[in-house]
Coordinates of C-alpha atoms and ligand atoms in Angstrom, one line a residue:
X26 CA 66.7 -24.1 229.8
X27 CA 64.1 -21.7 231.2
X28 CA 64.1 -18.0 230.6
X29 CA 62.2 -15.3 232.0
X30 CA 61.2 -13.3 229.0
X31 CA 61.2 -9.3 230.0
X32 CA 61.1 -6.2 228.3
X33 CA 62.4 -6.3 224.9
X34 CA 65.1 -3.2 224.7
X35 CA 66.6 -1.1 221.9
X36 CA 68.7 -1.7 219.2
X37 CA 72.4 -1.0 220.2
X38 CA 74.9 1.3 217.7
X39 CA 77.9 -0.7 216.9
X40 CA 79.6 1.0 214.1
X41 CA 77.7 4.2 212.3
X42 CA 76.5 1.6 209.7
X43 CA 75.7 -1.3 212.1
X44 CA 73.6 -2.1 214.9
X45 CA 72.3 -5.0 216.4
X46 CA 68.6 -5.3 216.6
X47 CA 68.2 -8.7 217.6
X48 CA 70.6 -10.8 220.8
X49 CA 69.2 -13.3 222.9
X50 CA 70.6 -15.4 225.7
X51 CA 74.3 -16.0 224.5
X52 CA 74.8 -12.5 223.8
X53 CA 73.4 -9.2 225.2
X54 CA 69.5 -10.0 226.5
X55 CA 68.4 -7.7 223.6
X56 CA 65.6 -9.3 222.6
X57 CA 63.7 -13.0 222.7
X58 CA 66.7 -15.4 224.6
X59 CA 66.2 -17.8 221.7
X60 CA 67.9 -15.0 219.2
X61 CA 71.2 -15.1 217.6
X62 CA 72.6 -11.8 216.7
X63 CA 70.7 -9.9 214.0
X64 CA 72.3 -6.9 212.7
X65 CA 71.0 -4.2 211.0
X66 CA 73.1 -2.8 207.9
X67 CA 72.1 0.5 206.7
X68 CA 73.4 2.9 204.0
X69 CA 71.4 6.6 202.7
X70 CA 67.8 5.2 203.0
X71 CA 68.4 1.1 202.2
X72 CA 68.9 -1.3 204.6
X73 CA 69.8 -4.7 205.1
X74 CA 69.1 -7.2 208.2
X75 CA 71.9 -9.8 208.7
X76 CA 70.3 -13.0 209.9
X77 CA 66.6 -12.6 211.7
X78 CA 65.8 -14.3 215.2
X79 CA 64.1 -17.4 215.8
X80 CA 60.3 -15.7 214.7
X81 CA 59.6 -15.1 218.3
X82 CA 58.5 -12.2 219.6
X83 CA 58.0 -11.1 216.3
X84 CA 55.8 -7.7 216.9
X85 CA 58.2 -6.4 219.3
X86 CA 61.2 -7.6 216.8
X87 CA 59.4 -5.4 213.9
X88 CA 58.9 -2.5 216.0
X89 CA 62.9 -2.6 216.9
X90 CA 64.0 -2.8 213.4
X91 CA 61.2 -0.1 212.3
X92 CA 62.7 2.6 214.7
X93 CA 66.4 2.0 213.8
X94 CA 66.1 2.6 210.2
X95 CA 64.2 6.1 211.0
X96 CA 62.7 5.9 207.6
X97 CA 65.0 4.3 206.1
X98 CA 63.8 0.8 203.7
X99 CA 64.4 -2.5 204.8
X100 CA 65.5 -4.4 201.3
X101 CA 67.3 -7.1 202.6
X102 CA 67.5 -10.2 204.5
X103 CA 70.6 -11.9 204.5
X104 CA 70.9 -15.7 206.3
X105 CA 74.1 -17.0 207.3
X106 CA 72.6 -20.3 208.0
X107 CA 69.1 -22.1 208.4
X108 CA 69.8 -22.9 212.3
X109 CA 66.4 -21.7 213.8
X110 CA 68.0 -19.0 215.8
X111 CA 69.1 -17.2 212.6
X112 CA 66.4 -17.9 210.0
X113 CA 63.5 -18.0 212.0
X114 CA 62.5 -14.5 211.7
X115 CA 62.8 -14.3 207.8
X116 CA 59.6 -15.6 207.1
X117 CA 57.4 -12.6 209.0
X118 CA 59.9 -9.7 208.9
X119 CA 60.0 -10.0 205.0
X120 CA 56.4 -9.7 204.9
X121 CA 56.1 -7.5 207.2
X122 CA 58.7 -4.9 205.3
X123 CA 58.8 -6.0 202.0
X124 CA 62.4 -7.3 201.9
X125 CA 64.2 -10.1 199.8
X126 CA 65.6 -12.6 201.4
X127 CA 69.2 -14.0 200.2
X128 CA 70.8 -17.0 201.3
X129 CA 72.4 -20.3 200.2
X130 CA 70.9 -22.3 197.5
X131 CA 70.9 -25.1 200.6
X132 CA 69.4 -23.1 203.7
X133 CA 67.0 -21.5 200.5
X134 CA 65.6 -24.9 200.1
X135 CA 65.7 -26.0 203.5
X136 CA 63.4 -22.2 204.5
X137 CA 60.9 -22.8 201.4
X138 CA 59.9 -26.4 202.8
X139 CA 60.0 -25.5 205.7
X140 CA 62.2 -28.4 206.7
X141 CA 62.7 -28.2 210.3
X142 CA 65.1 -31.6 210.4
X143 CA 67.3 -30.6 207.7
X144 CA 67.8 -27.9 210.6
X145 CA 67.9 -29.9 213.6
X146 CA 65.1 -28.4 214.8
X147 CA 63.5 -31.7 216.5
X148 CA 66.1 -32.5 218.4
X149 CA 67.3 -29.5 219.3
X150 CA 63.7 -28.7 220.7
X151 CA 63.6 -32.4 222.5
X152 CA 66.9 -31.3 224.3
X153 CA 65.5 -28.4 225.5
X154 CA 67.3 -25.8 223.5
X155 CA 64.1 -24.1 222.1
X156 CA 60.6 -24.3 223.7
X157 CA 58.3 -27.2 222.6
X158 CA 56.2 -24.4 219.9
X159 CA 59.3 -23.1 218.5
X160 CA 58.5 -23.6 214.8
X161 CA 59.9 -22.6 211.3
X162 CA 58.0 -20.7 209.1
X163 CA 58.3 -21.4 205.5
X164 CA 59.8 -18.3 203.0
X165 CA 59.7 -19.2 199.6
X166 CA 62.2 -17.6 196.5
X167 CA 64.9 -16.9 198.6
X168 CA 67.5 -15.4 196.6
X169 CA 71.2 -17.1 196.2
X170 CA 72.9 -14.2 194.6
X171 CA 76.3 -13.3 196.5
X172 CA 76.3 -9.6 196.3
X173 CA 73.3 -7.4 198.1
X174 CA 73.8 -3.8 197.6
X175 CA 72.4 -1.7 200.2
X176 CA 72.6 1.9 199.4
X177 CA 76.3 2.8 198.7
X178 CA 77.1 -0.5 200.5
X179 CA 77.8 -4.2 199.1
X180 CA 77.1 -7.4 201.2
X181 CA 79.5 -9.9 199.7
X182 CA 78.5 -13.8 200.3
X183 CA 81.3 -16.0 201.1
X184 CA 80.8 -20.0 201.3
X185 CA 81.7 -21.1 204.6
X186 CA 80.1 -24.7 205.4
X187 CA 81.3 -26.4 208.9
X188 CA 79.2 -25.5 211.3
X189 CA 76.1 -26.5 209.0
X190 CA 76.7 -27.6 205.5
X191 CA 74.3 -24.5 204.4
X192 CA 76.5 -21.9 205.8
X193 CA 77.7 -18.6 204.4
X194 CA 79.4 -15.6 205.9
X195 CA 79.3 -12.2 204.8
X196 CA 81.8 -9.5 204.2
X197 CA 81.0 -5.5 203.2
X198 CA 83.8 -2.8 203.2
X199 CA 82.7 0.3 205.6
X200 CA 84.3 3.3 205.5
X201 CA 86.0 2.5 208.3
X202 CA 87.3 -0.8 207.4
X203 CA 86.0 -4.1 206.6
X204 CA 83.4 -6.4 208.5
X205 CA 82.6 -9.8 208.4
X206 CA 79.7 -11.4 209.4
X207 CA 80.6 -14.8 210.4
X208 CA 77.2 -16.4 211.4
X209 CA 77.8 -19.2 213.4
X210 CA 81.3 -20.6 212.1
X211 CA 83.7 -18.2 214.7
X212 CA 83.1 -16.3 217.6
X213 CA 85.0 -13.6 219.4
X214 CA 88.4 -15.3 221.2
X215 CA 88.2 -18.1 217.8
X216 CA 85.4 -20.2 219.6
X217 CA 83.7 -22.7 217.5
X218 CA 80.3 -24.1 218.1
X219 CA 80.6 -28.0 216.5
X220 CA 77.3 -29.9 216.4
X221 CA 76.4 -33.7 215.4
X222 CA 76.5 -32.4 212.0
X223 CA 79.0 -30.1 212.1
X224 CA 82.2 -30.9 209.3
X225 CA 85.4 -29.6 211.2
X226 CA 87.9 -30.1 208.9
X227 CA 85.3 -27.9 206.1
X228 CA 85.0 -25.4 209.4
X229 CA 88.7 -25.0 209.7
X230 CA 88.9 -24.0 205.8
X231 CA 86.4 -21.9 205.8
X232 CA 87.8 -19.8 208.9
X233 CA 90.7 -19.7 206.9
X234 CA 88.9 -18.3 204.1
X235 CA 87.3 -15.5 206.0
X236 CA 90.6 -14.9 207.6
X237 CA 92.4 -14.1 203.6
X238 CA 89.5 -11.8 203.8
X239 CA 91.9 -9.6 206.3
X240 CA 88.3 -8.2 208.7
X241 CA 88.9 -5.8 210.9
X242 CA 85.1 -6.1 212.3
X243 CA 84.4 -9.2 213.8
X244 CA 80.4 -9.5 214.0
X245 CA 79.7 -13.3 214.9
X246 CA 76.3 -14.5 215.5
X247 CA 76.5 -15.0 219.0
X248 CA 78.6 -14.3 221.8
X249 CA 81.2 -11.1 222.1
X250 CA 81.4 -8.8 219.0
X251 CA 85.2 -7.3 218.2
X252 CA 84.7 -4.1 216.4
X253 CA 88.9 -4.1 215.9
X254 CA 91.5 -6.4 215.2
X255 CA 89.2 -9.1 213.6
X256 CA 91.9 -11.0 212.3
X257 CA 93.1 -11.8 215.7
X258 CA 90.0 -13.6 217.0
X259 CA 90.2 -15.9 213.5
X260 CA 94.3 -16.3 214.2
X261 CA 93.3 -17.9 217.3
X262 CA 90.9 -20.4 215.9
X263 CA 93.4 -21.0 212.8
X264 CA 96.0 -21.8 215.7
X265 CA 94.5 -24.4 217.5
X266 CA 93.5 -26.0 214.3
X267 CA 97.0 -26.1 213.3
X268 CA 98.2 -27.6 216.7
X269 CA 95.7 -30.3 215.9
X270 CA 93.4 -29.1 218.9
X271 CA 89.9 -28.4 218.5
X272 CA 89.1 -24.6 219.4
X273 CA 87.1 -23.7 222.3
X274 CA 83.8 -24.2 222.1
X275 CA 81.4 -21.0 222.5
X276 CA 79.1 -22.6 225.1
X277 CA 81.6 -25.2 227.2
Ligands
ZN211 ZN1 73.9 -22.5 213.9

C-alpha cells in the first residue's frame, strides 16, 4: 500500500495520564502510517511508553514523546508484542531517553536477535504491508518483569498469546478507573486481527482473561480507542466466540 508521508502532528490527550504519541494508518494519521498505537503513560515526573512504532521516522517520533512529557523521565518501554509495528521503535527511543525496555521473555528474545521471521517481518514486507527497508533493530536485556512502576502508577503484564504467541497486555488502575492495553489481541467493537500464526482458540482465552480484568479503558493497538465501557467492546468479541463465529476482523 502506498502512503504519502506528511507532517508528523502532536501527541493527542486521551485521559490526564494517557496520550497517544505514536498512530499510523489504521488509526489517527498521527505519526509514520506504518505505526501501531504508542501511548504515553505518565505519573509526577516518570513515564512510560506503551509499545513504540515501527523505528520509522524516528527523529520526529523522539521529538513528540520529548514535548509530551514536559520534563518529565521517560523509564519505560513496555511491548505488547514483537510485530514490527509495535517493537520497532524500542531499539532507538531507549537509547535515545535512557529507558528500560520490558516485555515477554519470547518477544525479549525475538528483539535481542533481531529475528525479523520469528516476527513475520519477510513476508509481511513481500506483501506489501511495510516498505522493502523496513527493518528491526536489535535491543538487548529486555526486561520480563510484569509490574513497571511509573511514578505513583503500576503497569501490570498480563499473558495474552493469540494473536502472536509472544503477546502480552497491560493493565494499570488510574484514578479514574482501570485501562487495559490490549496490543494487538482486541480492538474497539471486539475486532480481532488473526494472522497465519495466529492461535484463536489461545486468543479467545486470553480476551477472556482481560475481560475478568473488568477495564473500563479500552486502549487497543490499533483502530478506535473506548475511553468508557471497556468491557463492552471485549463482551462482544467473547460473544461471537461463544456462538462459534469468528469476530470481526479489524481490517476486512
Ligand atoms: Zn501484531
Amino acid at each position: 500500500m502506498k502512503h504519502s508521508v506528511s507532517i508528523l502532528r502532536d501527541a493527542m490527550r486521551l485521559l490526564p495520564e494517557v496520550s497517544l504519541v505514536a498512530s499510523g494508518y489504521l488509526g489517527f494519521g498521527l505519526s509514520s502510517p506504518w505505526d501501531g498505537h504508542a501511548y504515553l503513560v505518565r505519573s509526577g515526573d516518570e513515564a512510560a511508553l506503551v509499545d513504540s512504532g515501527c523505528g520509522r521516522d524516528a527523529t520526529a517520533a523522539a521529538a513528540r514523546i520529548e514535548r509530551e512529557l514536559d520534563g518529565a523521565r521517560l523509564v519505560a518501554i513496555a511491548l505488547t508484542h514483537g510485530h514490527v509495528d509495535h517493537s520497532g521503535g524500542a531499539a532507538v527511543l531507549a537509547a535515545r531517553f535512557g529507558a528500560r525496555v520490558f516485555a515477554s521473555p519470547l518477544t525479549g528474545r525475538w528483539l535481542a536477535a533481531a529475528d525479523e521471521d520469528a516476527i513475520g517481518l519477510p513476508a509481511a514486507r513481500a506483501a506489501g504491508t511495510y516498505p522493502p527497508d523496513q527493518s528491526l533493530a536489535a535491543h538487548a536485556g529486555a526486561d520480563a518483569a510484569p509490574r513497571i512502576p511509573v511514578g505513583a502508577l503500576t503497569l501490570r503484564a498480563i499473558e495474552t498469546p493469540g494473536h502472536s504467541a509472544d503477546h502480552r497486555a497491560y493493565v494499570v488502575d488510574l484514578p479514574g478507573g482501570r485501562a487495559v492495553f490490549t496490543g494487538d489481541l482486541v480492538f474497539a467493537q471486539g475486532r480481532v486481527a488473526l494472522l497465519d500464526e495466529s492461535d484463536e482458540r489461545m486468543l479467545a482465552a486470553s480476551i477472556r482473561r482481560v475481560a475478568a480484568e473488568a477495564p473500563d479503558v479500552l486502549l487497543p493497538g490499533h483502530g478506535a480507542i473506548a475511553l468508557s465501557d471497556a468491557g463492552a467492546h471485549l463482551a462482544a468479541a467473547l460473544r461471537a466466540f461463544d456462538a462459534g463465529v469468528r469476530p470481526e476482523g479489524l481490517v476486512a
